[in-house]
Amino acid sequence: MWPRQRRIECIAAQVRFRENSATFIFIPRDSSLFPSPGTSGNQDREILVQHLLVKEDQLQLLTELQKRLVQEDIDLSDLATEHSICPSKKNGGMLGWVSKGRMVPEFEEAAFSAPLNKIVRAKTKFGWHLLQVLSERFSGFLVEIQPEELAKRMKDPEFRENAQLLDVRELKEIKIASLDGFKPFPLSQFGEWGPTIGDTLDPDKDTFVVCHHGVRSLQAAQWLKSQGFSRLHNVSGGIHAYSTRVDDKVPVY
């Protein structure tokens, strides 16, 4: 068995591409919880959480499990797989990276106040939880960039050298019209490039995403943000707006 800290580091590295199972503690997505791309107030703390859940009348079991975690060389994930009633048990209780507003209040309060790696308990309407925060990060920003501003930046050689430029349209669209320097990442081929995106691109670099009208690129940028990309720019209005407002040599389709 690996040392505990090594296992935690491994989990933190691998969870980026793991889809969360349905769990009891998450609340439905609401647009009010996710600032629009035009806002820059997205510097929210995110935490990597795993937990186990038992029924409300099983406090004694929870106490026994908590003692085992202290006295034995065992991970919370091992106990979650065996004892948790949350669907996340199939992933060892892993909930992935979460931000405030995504969990029921009692769980959220306990999780966001918990020291890293410390096992804490929480009581919610679903029962009793043991939870552990394995890591933390700041979610960065996702903003809209106007075509005029993009054109200005693209004149700077250093910008082209340092920025990551993604075009998420289909290849047949790119053949009709394209912007110099943007590399194709067609959404229809997401299954090919998605799982290795953290190796292909640098999550800490400025990343610019374009599509036809700015809708698909926004979806892609939001996904990239969930994967830890911290400096994201969605081209407002897409290549269509760039053509009509900046450079009429770029074909309109």
Coordinates of N, CA and C in Angstrom, one line a residue:
M1 N 0.9 -1.2 0.0 CA 0.0 0.0 0.0 C 0.9 1.2 0.0
W2 N 0.6 2.2 -0.9 CA 1.3 3.4 -0.9 C 1.2 4.2 0.3
P3 N 2.2 5.1 0.6 CA 2.0 6.0 1.8 C 0.8 6.9 1.5
R4 N 0.2 7.3 2.6 CA -1.1 8.1 2.5 C -0.9 9.3 1.6
Q5 N 0.1 10.1 1.8 CA 0.3 11.4 1.1 C 0.5 11.1 -0.4
R6 N 1.2 10.0 -0.7 CA 1.4 9.7 -2.2 C 0.1 9.4 -2.8
R7 N -0.8 8.6 -2.1 CA -2.1 8.3 -2.6 C -2.9 9.5 -2.9
I8 N -2.9 10.5 -1.9 CA -3.6 11.7 -2.1 C -3.2 12.5 -3.3
E9 N -1.9 12.6 -3.5 CA -1.3 13.3 -4.7 C -1.8 12.6 -6.0
C10 N -1.8 11.3 -6.0 CA -2.2 10.6 -7.1 C -3.7 10.8 -7.5
I11 N -4.5 10.8 -6.4 CA -5.9 11.1 -6.6 C -6.1 12.5 -7.2
A12 N -5.4 13.4 -6.6 CA -5.6 14.8 -7.1 C -5.2 15.0 -8.5
A13 N -4.2 14.2 -9.0 CA -3.8 14.3 -10.3 C -4.7 13.7 -11.3
Q14 N -5.3 12.5 -10.9 CA -6.2 11.8 -11.8 C -7.6 12.2 -11.8
V15 N -8.1 12.9 -10.8 CA -9.5 13.2 -10.7 C -9.9 14.2 -11.8
R16 N -8.9 14.9 -12.4 CA -9.2 16.0 -13.4 C -10.1 15.4 -14.5
F17 N -9.9 14.1 -14.9 CA -10.7 13.6 -16.0 C -11.7 12.6 -15.6
R18 N -12.0 12.5 -14.3 CA -13.0 11.6 -13.9 C -14.3 12.3 -13.8
E19 N -15.3 11.7 -14.4 CA -16.7 12.3 -14.3 C -17.3 11.9 -12.9
N20 N -17.9 12.9 -12.3 CA -18.5 12.6 -11.0 C -19.8 11.8 -11.2
S21 N -20.0 10.8 -10.3 CA -21.2 10.1 -10.3 C -22.3 11.0 -9.7
A22 N -23.5 10.6 -9.9 CA -24.6 11.3 -9.2 C -24.5 11.1 -7.7
T23 N -24.6 12.2 -7.0 CA -24.5 12.0 -5.5 C -25.7 12.7 -4.9
F24 N -25.9 12.4 -3.6 CA -27.0 13.0 -2.9 C -26.7 14.5 -2.5
I25 N -25.5 14.9 -2.3 CA -25.2 16.2 -1.7 C -25.2 17.3 -2.7
F26 N -25.1 17.1 -4.0 CA -25.1 18.2 -4.9 C -26.4 18.7 -5.2
I27 N -26.5 20.0 -5.4 CA -27.8 20.7 -5.7 C -27.8 21.0 -7.2
P28 N -29.0 21.1 -7.8 CA -29.1 21.4 -9.2 C -28.4 22.6 -9.6
R29 N -27.9 22.6 -10.8 CA -27.2 23.8 -11.4 C -28.2 24.9 -11.5
D30 N -27.7 26.1 -11.2 CA -28.6 27.3 -11.3 C -27.7 28.4 -11.9
S31 N -28.2 29.1 -12.9 CA -27.4 30.1 -13.6 C -26.9 31.2 -12.6
S32 N -27.6 31.4 -11.5 CA -27.2 32.4 -10.5 C -25.9 32.0 -9.8
L33 N -25.6 30.7 -9.8 CA -24.4 30.2 -9.1 C -23.2 30.2 -10.0
F34 N -23.4 30.4 -11.3 CA -22.3 30.4 -12.3 C -22.2 31.8 -13.0
P35 N -21.3 32.7 -12.6 CA -21.2 34.0 -13.2 C -21.1 33.9 -14.7
S36 N -21.6 34.9 -15.4 CA -21.5 34.9 -16.8 C -20.1 35.2 -17.2
P37 N -19.7 34.8 -18.5 CA -18.3 34.9 -18.9 C -17.9 36.4 -18.9
G38 N -18.8 37.3 -18.9 CA -18.4 38.7 -18.9 C -17.9 39.2 -17.5
T39 N -18.1 38.4 -16.5 CA -17.6 38.8 -15.2 C -16.3 38.2 -14.9
S40 N -15.5 38.8 -14.1 CA -14.2 38.3 -13.7 C -14.1 37.9 -12.2
G41 N -15.3 37.8 -11.6 CA -15.3 37.5 -10.2 C -15.3 36.0 -9.9
N42 N -14.5 35.2 -10.7 CA -14.6 33.8 -10.7 C -13.4 33.2 -9.9
Q43 N -12.7 34.1 -9.1 CA -11.5 33.6 -8.4 C -12.0 32.9 -7.2
D44 N -12.8 31.8 -7.3 CA -13.4 31.1 -6.2 C -12.5 29.9 -5.8
R45 N -12.4 29.6 -4.5 CA -11.7 28.5 -4.1 C -12.5 27.2 -4.4
E46 N -11.8 26.2 -4.9 CA -12.4 24.9 -5.1 C -11.6 23.9 -4.3
I47 N -12.3 22.9 -3.8 CA -11.7 21.8 -3.0 C -12.0 20.5 -3.6
L48 N -11.0 19.6 -3.4 CA -11.2 18.2 -3.9 C -11.6 17.4 -2.7
V49 N -12.8 16.8 -2.8 CA -13.5 16.2 -1.6 C -13.8 14.7 -1.9
Q50 N -13.6 13.9 -0.8 CA -14.2 12.6 -0.8 C -14.9 12.4 0.5
H51 N -15.9 11.5 0.5 CA -16.7 11.3 1.7 C -17.4 10.0 1.7
L52 N -18.0 9.7 2.9 CA -18.9 8.5 2.9 C -20.1 9.0 3.7
L53 N -21.2 8.3 3.4 CA -22.5 8.7 4.0 C -23.2 7.4 4.6
V54 N -23.7 7.6 5.8 CA -24.5 6.5 6.4 C -25.8 7.1 6.8
K55 N -26.7 6.3 7.1 CA -28.1 6.7 7.5 C -28.1 7.5 8.8
E56 N -29.1 8.3 9.0 CA -29.2 9.1 10.2 C -29.1 8.4 11.5
D57 N -29.7 7.1 11.5 CA -29.7 6.3 12.7 C -28.4 5.4 12.9
Q58 N -27.4 5.7 12.1 CA -26.2 4.9 12.1 C -25.0 5.7 12.6
L59 N -25.2 6.6 13.6 CA -24.2 7.4 14.1 C -23.1 6.6 14.8
Q60 N -23.5 5.5 15.4 CA -22.5 4.6 16.1 C -21.6 4.0 15.0
L61 N -22.1 3.6 13.9 CA -21.3 3.0 12.8 C -20.3 4.1 12.3
L62 N -20.8 5.3 12.2 CA -20.0 6.4 11.7 C -18.8 6.6 12.7
T63 N -19.1 6.6 14.0 CA -18.1 6.8 15.0 C -17.0 5.7 15.0
E64 N -17.5 4.5 14.7 CA -16.6 3.3 14.6 C -15.7 3.5 13.4
L65 N -16.2 3.9 12.3 CA -15.5 4.1 11.1 C -14.4 5.2 11.3
Q66 N -14.8 6.3 11.9 CA -13.9 7.4 12.2 C -12.7 6.9 13.1
K67 N -13.0 6.1 14.0 CA -11.9 5.5 14.9 C -11.0 4.7 14.1
R68 N -11.5 3.9 13.1 CA -10.7 3.0 12.3 C -9.7 3.9 11.4
L69 N -10.2 5.0 11.0 CA -9.4 5.9 10.1 C -8.2 6.4 10.9
V70 N -8.4 6.6 12.2 CA -7.4 7.2 13.1 C -6.4 6.1 13.5
Q71 N -6.9 4.9 13.8 CA -6.1 3.8 14.4 C -5.4 2.9 13.4
E72 N -6.0 2.8 12.2 CA -5.5 1.9 11.2 C -5.0 2.6 9.9
D73 N -4.1 1.9 9.2 CA -3.6 2.5 7.9 C -4.6 2.2 6.8
I74 N -5.7 3.0 6.8 CA -6.7 2.8 5.9 C -7.2 4.2 5.4
D75 N -7.7 4.2 4.1 CA -8.2 5.4 3.5 C -9.7 5.5 3.7
L76 N -10.1 6.8 3.7 CA -11.6 7.0 3.7 C -12.2 6.4 2.4
S77 N -11.5 6.4 1.3 CA -12.1 5.8 0.1 C -12.4 4.3 0.3
D78 N -11.5 3.6 1.0 CA -11.7 2.2 1.2 C -13.0 1.9 2.0
L79 N -13.2 2.8 3.1 CA -14.4 2.6 3.9 C -15.7 3.1 3.1
A80 N -15.5 4.1 2.3 CA -16.7 4.6 1.5 C -17.1 3.5 0.5
T81 N -16.2 2.8 -0.1 CA -16.6 1.7 -1.0 C -17.4 0.6 -0.3
E82 N -17.0 0.4 0.9 CA -17.7 -0.7 1.7 C -19.0 -0.3 2.4
H83 N -19.0 0.9 2.9 CA -20.1 1.3 3.8 C -21.0 2.4 3.3
S84 N -20.6 3.3 2.4 CA -21.3 4.5 2.1 C -22.6 4.1 1.3
I85 N -23.7 4.9 1.6 CA -24.9 4.7 0.8 C -25.1 5.7 -0.3
C86 N -24.0 6.5 -0.5 CA -24.1 7.5 -1.6 C -23.6 6.8 -2.9
P87 N -24.2 7.1 -4.0 CA -23.8 6.5 -5.3 C -22.3 6.8 -5.6
S88 N -21.7 7.8 -5.0 CA -20.3 8.1 -5.2 C -19.4 7.0 -4.6
K89 N -19.9 6.0 -3.9 CA -19.1 4.9 -3.3 C -18.4 4.1 -4.4
K90 N -18.9 4.1 -5.6 CA -18.3 3.3 -6.7 C -17.0 4.0 -7.1
N91 N -16.8 5.3 -6.8 CA -15.6 6.0 -7.0 C -14.8 6.2 -5.7
G92 N -15.1 5.4 -4.7 CA -14.4 5.5 -3.4 C -14.8 6.8 -2.7
G93 N -16.1 7.2 -3.0 CA -16.6 8.4 -2.3 C -16.0 9.7 -2.9
M94 N -15.3 9.6 -4.0 CA -14.8 10.9 -4.6 C -15.8 11.7 -5.2
L95 N -15.9 13.0 -4.8 CA -16.8 14.0 -5.4 C -16.2 14.9 -6.4
G96 N -14.8 14.8 -6.4 CA -14.1 15.7 -7.4 C -14.0 17.1 -6.9
W97 N -13.6 18.0 -7.8 CA -13.5 19.4 -7.4 C -14.8 20.1 -7.3
V98 N -15.1 20.8 -6.2 CA -16.3 21.4 -6.0 C -16.1 22.9 -5.5
S99 N -17.1 23.7 -5.8 CA -17.0 25.1 -5.4 C -18.3 25.4 -4.6
K100 N -18.3 26.5 -3.9 CA -19.4 26.9 -3.1 C -20.7 27.1 -3.9
G101 N -21.8 26.7 -3.3 CA -23.1 26.8 -4.1 C -23.4 25.5 -4.8
R102 N -22.6 24.5 -4.7 CA -22.8 23.2 -5.4 C -23.3 22.1 -4.5
M103 N -23.2 22.3 -3.1 CA -23.5 21.3 -2.2 C -24.6 21.8 -1.2
V104 N -25.2 20.9 -0.5 CA -26.2 21.3 0.5 C -25.4 22.0 1.6
P105 N -26.1 23.0 2.2 CA -25.4 24.0 3.1 C -24.5 23.3 4.2
E106 N -25.1 22.3 4.9 CA -24.4 21.7 6.1 C -23.1 21.1 5.6
F107 N -23.2 20.4 4.5 CA -22.0 19.7 4.0 C -21.0 20.7 3.5
E108 N -21.4 21.7 2.8 CA -20.6 22.8 2.3 C -19.8 23.5 3.5
E109 N -20.5 23.8 4.5 CA -19.9 24.5 5.6 C -18.8 23.7 6.3
A110 N -19.1 22.4 6.4 CA -18.1 21.5 7.0 C -16.9 21.4 6.1
A111 N -17.1 21.2 4.8 CA -16.1 20.9 3.8 C -15.1 22.2 3.7
F112 N -15.7 23.3 3.5 CA -14.9 24.5 3.3 C -14.2 25.1 4.5
S113 N -14.6 24.6 5.7 CA -13.9 25.0 6.9 C -12.9 23.9 7.4
A114 N -12.9 22.7 6.7 CA -12.1 21.6 7.2 C -10.6 21.8 6.8
P115 N -9.7 21.5 7.6 CA -8.2 21.6 7.3 C -7.9 20.5 6.2
L116 N -7.0 20.7 5.4 CA -6.6 19.7 4.4 C -6.3 18.4 5.1
N117 N -6.8 17.3 4.5 CA -6.6 15.9 4.9 C -7.2 15.5 6.2
K118 N -7.8 16.4 6.9 CA -8.4 16.0 8.2 C -9.7 15.4 8.0
I119 N -10.1 14.3 8.7 CA -11.4 13.7 8.6 C -12.3 14.4 9.5
V120 N -13.4 15.0 9.0 CA -14.4 15.6 9.8 C -15.8 15.0 9.5
R121 N -16.7 15.3 10.4 CA -18.1 14.8 10.2 C -19.1 15.9 9.9
A122 N -20.1 15.5 9.3 CA -21.2 16.5 9.0 C -22.5 15.8 9.0
K123 N -23.6 16.5 9.4 CA -24.9 16.0 9.5 C -25.8 16.8 8.5
T124 N -26.4 16.1 7.5 CA -27.3 16.7 6.6 C -28.6 16.0 6.6
K125 N -29.5 16.4 5.8 CA -30.8 15.7 5.7 C -30.7 14.3 5.2
F126 N -29.6 14.0 4.6 CA -29.4 12.7 4.0 C -28.8 11.7 5.0
G127 N -28.2 12.2 6.1 CA -27.6 11.3 7.1 C -26.3 11.9 7.6
W128 N -25.4 11.0 8.1 CA -24.2 11.4 8.6 C -23.1 11.2 7.6
H129 N -22.1 12.2 7.5 CA -21.0 12.1 6.6 C -19.7 12.1 7.3
L130 N -18.7 11.4 6.8 CA -17.3 11.6 7.1 C -16.7 12.2 5.8
L131 N -16.0 13.3 5.9 CA -15.5 13.9 4.7 C -14.1 14.3 4.9
Q132 N -13.4 14.4 3.7 CA -12.0 14.7 3.8 C -11.6 15.6 2.5
V133 N -11.0 16.7 2.8 CA -10.6 17.6 1.7 C -9.1 17.3 1.4
L134 N -8.9 16.8 0.2 CA -7.6 16.3 -0.2 C -6.7 17.4 -0.8
S135 N -7.3 18.4 -1.4 CA -6.5 19.5 -2.0 C -7.4 20.7 -2.3
E136 N -6.8 21.8 -2.6 CA -7.5 23.0 -2.9 C -6.9 23.8 -4.1
R137 N -7.7 24.6 -4.8 CA -7.1 25.4 -5.8 C -8.1 26.6 -6.1
F138 N -7.6 27.5 -6.9 CA -8.5 28.6 -7.2 C -8.9 28.5 -8.7
S139 N -10.2 28.7 -9.0 CA -10.7 28.3 -10.3 C -10.4 29.2 -11.4
G140 N -9.7 30.4 -11.2 CA -9.3 31.2 -12.2 C -10.4 32.0 -12.8
F141 N -10.3 32.4 -14.1 CA -11.3 33.2 -14.7 C -11.7 32.8 -16.1
L142 N -12.9 33.1 -16.5 CA -13.4 32.9 -17.8 C -14.1 34.2 -18.3
V143 N -13.5 34.9 -19.2 CA -14.0 36.2 -19.7 C -14.3 36.2 -21.2
E144 N -15.1 37.1 -21.6 CA -15.4 37.3 -23.0 C -14.3 38.3 -23.5
I145 N -13.8 38.1 -24.7 CA -12.9 39.0 -25.4 C -13.6 39.4 -26.7
Q146 N -13.6 40.7 -26.9 CA -14.2 41.2 -28.2 C -13.3 41.0 -29.3
P147 N -13.8 40.8 -30.5 CA -12.9 40.6 -31.7 C -11.9 41.6 -31.9
E148 N -12.3 42.9 -31.7 CA -11.3 44.0 -31.9 C -10.1 43.9 -30.9
E149 N -10.4 43.5 -29.7 CA -9.3 43.3 -28.7 C -8.4 42.1 -29.1
L150 N -9.0 41.1 -29.6 CA -8.3 39.9 -30.0 C -7.4 40.3 -31.2
A151 N -7.9 41.0 -32.2 CA -7.1 41.4 -33.3 C -5.9 42.3 -32.9
K152 N -6.1 43.1 -31.9 CA -5.0 44.0 -31.4 C -3.9 43.1 -30.8
R153 N -4.3 42.1 -30.0 CA -3.3 41.3 -29.3 C -2.6 40.4 -30.3
M154 N -3.3 40.0 -31.4 CA -2.7 39.1 -32.3 C -1.6 39.7 -33.2
K155 N -1.5 41.0 -33.1 CA -0.4 41.7 -33.8 C 0.9 41.7 -33.1
D156 N 0.8 41.3 -31.8 CA 2.0 41.2 -31.0 C 2.6 39.8 -31.1
P157 N 3.8 39.6 -31.6 CA 4.5 38.3 -31.8 C 4.5 37.5 -30.5
E158 N 4.8 38.2 -29.4 CA 4.8 37.5 -28.1 C 3.5 36.9 -27.7
F159 N 2.4 37.5 -28.1 CA 1.1 37.0 -27.8 C 0.9 35.6 -28.6
R160 N 1.3 35.6 -29.8 CA 1.1 34.4 -30.6 C 2.0 33.3 -30.1
E161 N 3.2 33.7 -29.5 CA 4.1 32.7 -29.0 C 3.6 32.1 -27.7
N162 N 3.0 32.9 -26.8 CA 2.7 32.5 -25.5 C 1.3 32.0 -25.3
A163 N 0.3 32.6 -26.1 CA -1.1 32.2 -25.9 C -1.4 30.9 -26.5
Q164 N -2.4 30.2 -26.0 CA -3.0 29.0 -26.6 C -4.3 29.3 -27.3
L165 N -4.3 29.1 -28.6 CA -5.4 29.5 -29.5 C -6.2 28.2 -30.0
L166 N -7.4 28.1 -29.6 CA -8.2 26.9 -29.9 C -9.4 27.3 -30.8
D167 N -9.6 26.5 -31.8 CA -10.8 26.6 -32.6 C -11.6 25.3 -32.5
V168 N -12.8 25.4 -31.9 CA -13.6 24.2 -31.6 C -14.6 23.9 -32.7
R169 N -14.5 24.6 -33.8 CA -15.5 24.3 -34.9 C -15.1 23.0 -35.6
E170 N -16.0 22.5 -36.5 CA -15.7 21.3 -37.3 C -14.7 21.6 -38.3
L171 N -13.9 20.6 -38.8 CA -12.9 20.8 -39.8 C -13.4 21.4 -41.1
K172 N -14.6 21.0 -41.5 CA -15.2 21.5 -42.7 C -15.5 23.0 -42.6
E173 N -15.8 23.5 -41.4 CA -16.0 24.9 -41.1 C -14.7 25.6 -41.2
I174 N -13.6 25.0 -40.6 CA -12.3 25.7 -40.6 C -11.8 25.8 -42.0
K175 N -12.1 24.9 -42.9 CA -11.6 25.0 -44.3 C -12.2 26.2 -44.9
I176 N -13.4 26.6 -44.5 CA -14.1 27.8 -45.1 C -13.5 29.1 -44.6
A177 N -13.3 29.1 -43.3 CA -12.8 30.4 -42.7 C -12.0 30.0 -41.4
S178 N -10.9 30.7 -41.2 CA -10.1 30.4 -40.1 C -9.3 31.7 -39.7
L179 N -8.8 31.6 -38.4 CA -8.0 32.7 -37.9 C -6.6 32.2 -37.7
D180 N -5.6 32.9 -38.2 CA -4.2 32.5 -38.2 C -3.8 32.2 -36.8
G181 N -3.2 31.0 -36.6 CA -2.6 30.7 -35.3 C -3.6 29.8 -34.4
F182 N -4.9 29.8 -34.8 CA -5.8 28.9 -34.0 C -5.7 27.5 -34.5
K183 N -5.5 26.6 -33.5 CA -5.4 25.2 -33.8 C -6.8 24.5 -33.6
P184 N -7.1 23.5 -34.5 CA -8.4 22.8 -34.4 C -8.5 21.9 -33.3
F185 N -9.6 22.0 -32.5 CA -10.0 21.1 -31.5 C -11.5 20.8 -31.7
P186 N -11.9 20.2 -32.8 CA -13.3 20.0 -33.0 C -14.1 19.3 -31.9
L187 N -15.2 19.9 -31.5 CA -16.0 19.3 -30.4 C -16.5 17.9 -30.8
S188 N -16.7 17.6 -32.1 CA -17.1 16.3 -32.5 C -16.0 15.2 -32.2
Q189 N -14.8 15.7 -32.0 CA -13.7 14.8 -31.8 C -13.2 14.9 -30.3
F190 N -14.1 15.4 -29.5 CA -13.8 15.6 -28.1 C -13.2 14.3 -27.4
G191 N -13.8 13.2 -27.7 CA -13.3 11.9 -27.1 C -11.9 11.6 -27.4
E192 N -11.3 12.2 -28.5 CA -9.9 12.0 -28.8 C -9.0 13.0 -28.1
W193 N -9.3 14.2 -28.0 CA -8.4 15.2 -27.4 C -8.8 15.6 -26.0
G194 N -10.0 15.3 -25.6 CA -10.4 15.7 -24.2 C -9.6 15.1 -23.1
P195 N -9.4 13.7 -23.1 CA -8.8 13.1 -22.0 C -7.3 13.5 -21.8
T196 N -6.7 14.0 -22.8 CA -5.2 14.3 -22.7 C -5.0 15.8 -22.8
I197 N -6.0 16.6 -22.6 CA -5.9 18.1 -22.8 C -4.9 18.7 -21.8
G198 N -4.8 18.1 -20.6 CA -3.9 18.6 -19.6 C -2.4 18.4 -20.0
D199 N -2.2 17.4 -20.9 CA -0.8 17.1 -21.4 C -0.5 17.9 -22.6
T200 N -1.6 18.1 -23.4 CA -1.4 18.9 -24.7 C -1.2 20.3 -24.5
L201 N -2.0 20.9 -23.5 CA -2.0 22.3 -23.3 C -1.6 22.6 -21.8
D202 N -1.2 23.8 -21.6 CA -0.8 24.3 -20.3 C -1.9 25.0 -19.6
P203 N -2.5 24.4 -18.5 CA -3.7 25.0 -17.9 C -3.4 26.4 -17.3
D204 N -2.2 26.8 -17.1 CA -1.9 28.1 -16.5 C -1.6 29.2 -17.5
K205 N -1.6 28.8 -18.8 CA -1.4 29.9 -19.9 C -2.7 30.5 -20.3
D206 N -2.7 31.7 -20.8 CA -3.8 32.3 -21.4 C -4.3 31.5 -22.6
T207 N -5.6 31.1 -22.5 CA -6.2 30.2 -23.5 C -7.4 30.9 -24.2
F208 N -7.4 31.0 -25.5 CA -8.4 31.7 -26.2 C -9.2 30.7 -27.1
V209 N -10.5 30.7 -27.0 CA -11.3 29.7 -27.7 C -12.3 30.4 -28.6
V210 N -12.4 29.9 -29.9 CA -13.3 30.5 -30.9 C -14.1 29.5 -31.5
C211 N -15.3 29.8 -32.0 CA -16.2 29.0 -32.8 C -16.9 29.9 -33.8
H212 N -18.0 29.5 -34.3 CA -18.7 30.3 -35.3 C -19.3 31.5 -34.7
H213 N -20.1 31.4 -33.7 CA -20.8 32.5 -33.1 C -20.6 32.7 -31.6
G214 N -19.7 31.9 -31.0 CA -19.3 32.1 -29.6 C -20.0 31.2 -28.6
V215 N -20.9 30.3 -29.1 CA -21.7 29.4 -28.2 C -20.9 28.2 -27.9
R216 N -20.5 27.5 -28.9 CA -19.7 26.2 -28.7 C -18.4 26.5 -28.0
S217 N -17.8 27.6 -28.3 CA -16.5 28.0 -27.7 C -16.7 28.3 -26.2
L218 N -17.9 28.9 -25.8 CA -18.2 29.1 -24.4 C -18.3 27.8 -23.7
Q219 N -19.0 26.8 -24.3 CA -19.2 25.5 -23.7 C -17.8 24.8 -23.5
A220 N -17.0 24.9 -24.5 CA -15.6 24.3 -24.4 C -14.8 25.0 -23.3
A221 N -14.9 26.4 -23.3 CA -14.2 27.1 -22.2 C -14.6 26.8 -20.8
Q222 N -15.9 26.6 -20.7 CA -16.5 26.2 -19.4 C -15.9 24.9 -18.9
W223 N -15.9 23.9 -19.9 CA -15.3 22.6 -19.6 C -13.9 22.7 -19.3
L224 N -13.1 23.5 -20.0 CA -11.7 23.7 -19.7 C -11.5 24.2 -18.3
K225 N -12.3 25.2 -17.9 CA -12.3 25.7 -16.6 C -12.5 24.7 -15.5
S226 N -13.4 23.8 -15.8 CA -13.6 22.7 -14.8 C -12.5 21.7 -14.7
Q227 N -11.6 21.7 -15.8 CA -10.4 20.9 -15.8 C -9.2 21.6 -15.2
G228 N -9.4 22.8 -14.7 CA -8.3 23.5 -14.0 C -7.6 24.5 -14.9
F229 N -8.1 24.8 -16.1 CA -7.5 25.9 -16.8 C -7.9 27.2 -16.2
S230 N -7.0 28.1 -15.9 CA -7.2 29.2 -15.1 C -7.3 30.6 -15.8
R231 N -7.0 30.7 -17.1 CA -7.0 31.9 -17.8 C -7.6 31.8 -19.1
L232 N -9.0 31.8 -19.1 CA -9.7 31.5 -20.3 C -10.4 32.7 -20.9
H233 N -10.4 32.8 -22.3 CA -11.0 33.9 -23.0 C -11.8 33.3 -24.1
N234 N -13.1 33.6 -24.1 CA -14.0 33.2 -25.1 C -14.2 34.4 -26.1
V235 N -14.0 34.1 -27.4 CA -14.1 35.1 -28.4 C -15.6 35.4 -28.6
S236 N -16.0 36.6 -28.2 CA -17.4 37.0 -28.3 C -17.9 37.1 -29.7
G237 N -19.0 36.4 -30.0 CA -19.5 36.4 -31.4 C -18.8 35.5 -32.4
G238 N -17.7 34.9 -31.9 CA -17.0 34.0 -32.8 C -16.4 34.5 -34.0
I239 N -16.0 33.7 -34.9 CA -15.3 34.1 -36.1 C -16.3 34.9 -37.0
H240 N -17.6 34.8 -36.9 CA -18.5 35.6 -37.6 C -18.4 37.0 -37.2
A241 N -18.3 37.3 -36.0 CA -18.1 38.7 -35.5 C -16.8 39.2 -35.9
Y242 N -15.7 38.4 -35.9 CA -14.4 38.8 -36.3 C -14.4 39.2 -37.7
S243 N -15.1 38.5 -38.5 CA -15.2 38.8 -40.0 C -15.9 40.1 -40.3
T244 N -17.1 40.2 -39.6 CA -17.9 41.4 -39.9 C -17.5 42.7 -39.2
R245 N -16.7 42.6 -38.2 CA -16.3 43.8 -37.4 C -14.8 44.1 -37.5
V246 N -14.0 43.1 -37.9 CA -12.5 43.3 -37.9 C -11.9 43.1 -39.2
D247 N -12.1 42.0 -39.8 CA -11.4 41.6 -41.1 C -12.4 41.0 -42.0
D248 N -12.8 41.7 -43.1 CA -13.8 41.2 -44.0 C -13.1 40.2 -45.0
K249 N -11.8 40.0 -44.9 CA -11.1 39.0 -45.7 C -11.4 37.6 -45.2
V250 N -11.8 37.5 -44.0 CA -12.2 36.2 -43.4 C -13.6 35.9 -43.9
P251 N -13.8 34.9 -44.7 CA -15.1 34.6 -45.3 C -16.3 34.4 -44.2
V252 N -17.4 34.9 -44.6 CA -18.6 34.7 -43.8 C -19.4 33.5 -44.3
Y253 N -19.9 32.7 -43.4 CA -20.7 31.5 -43.9 C -21.8 31.3 -42.9

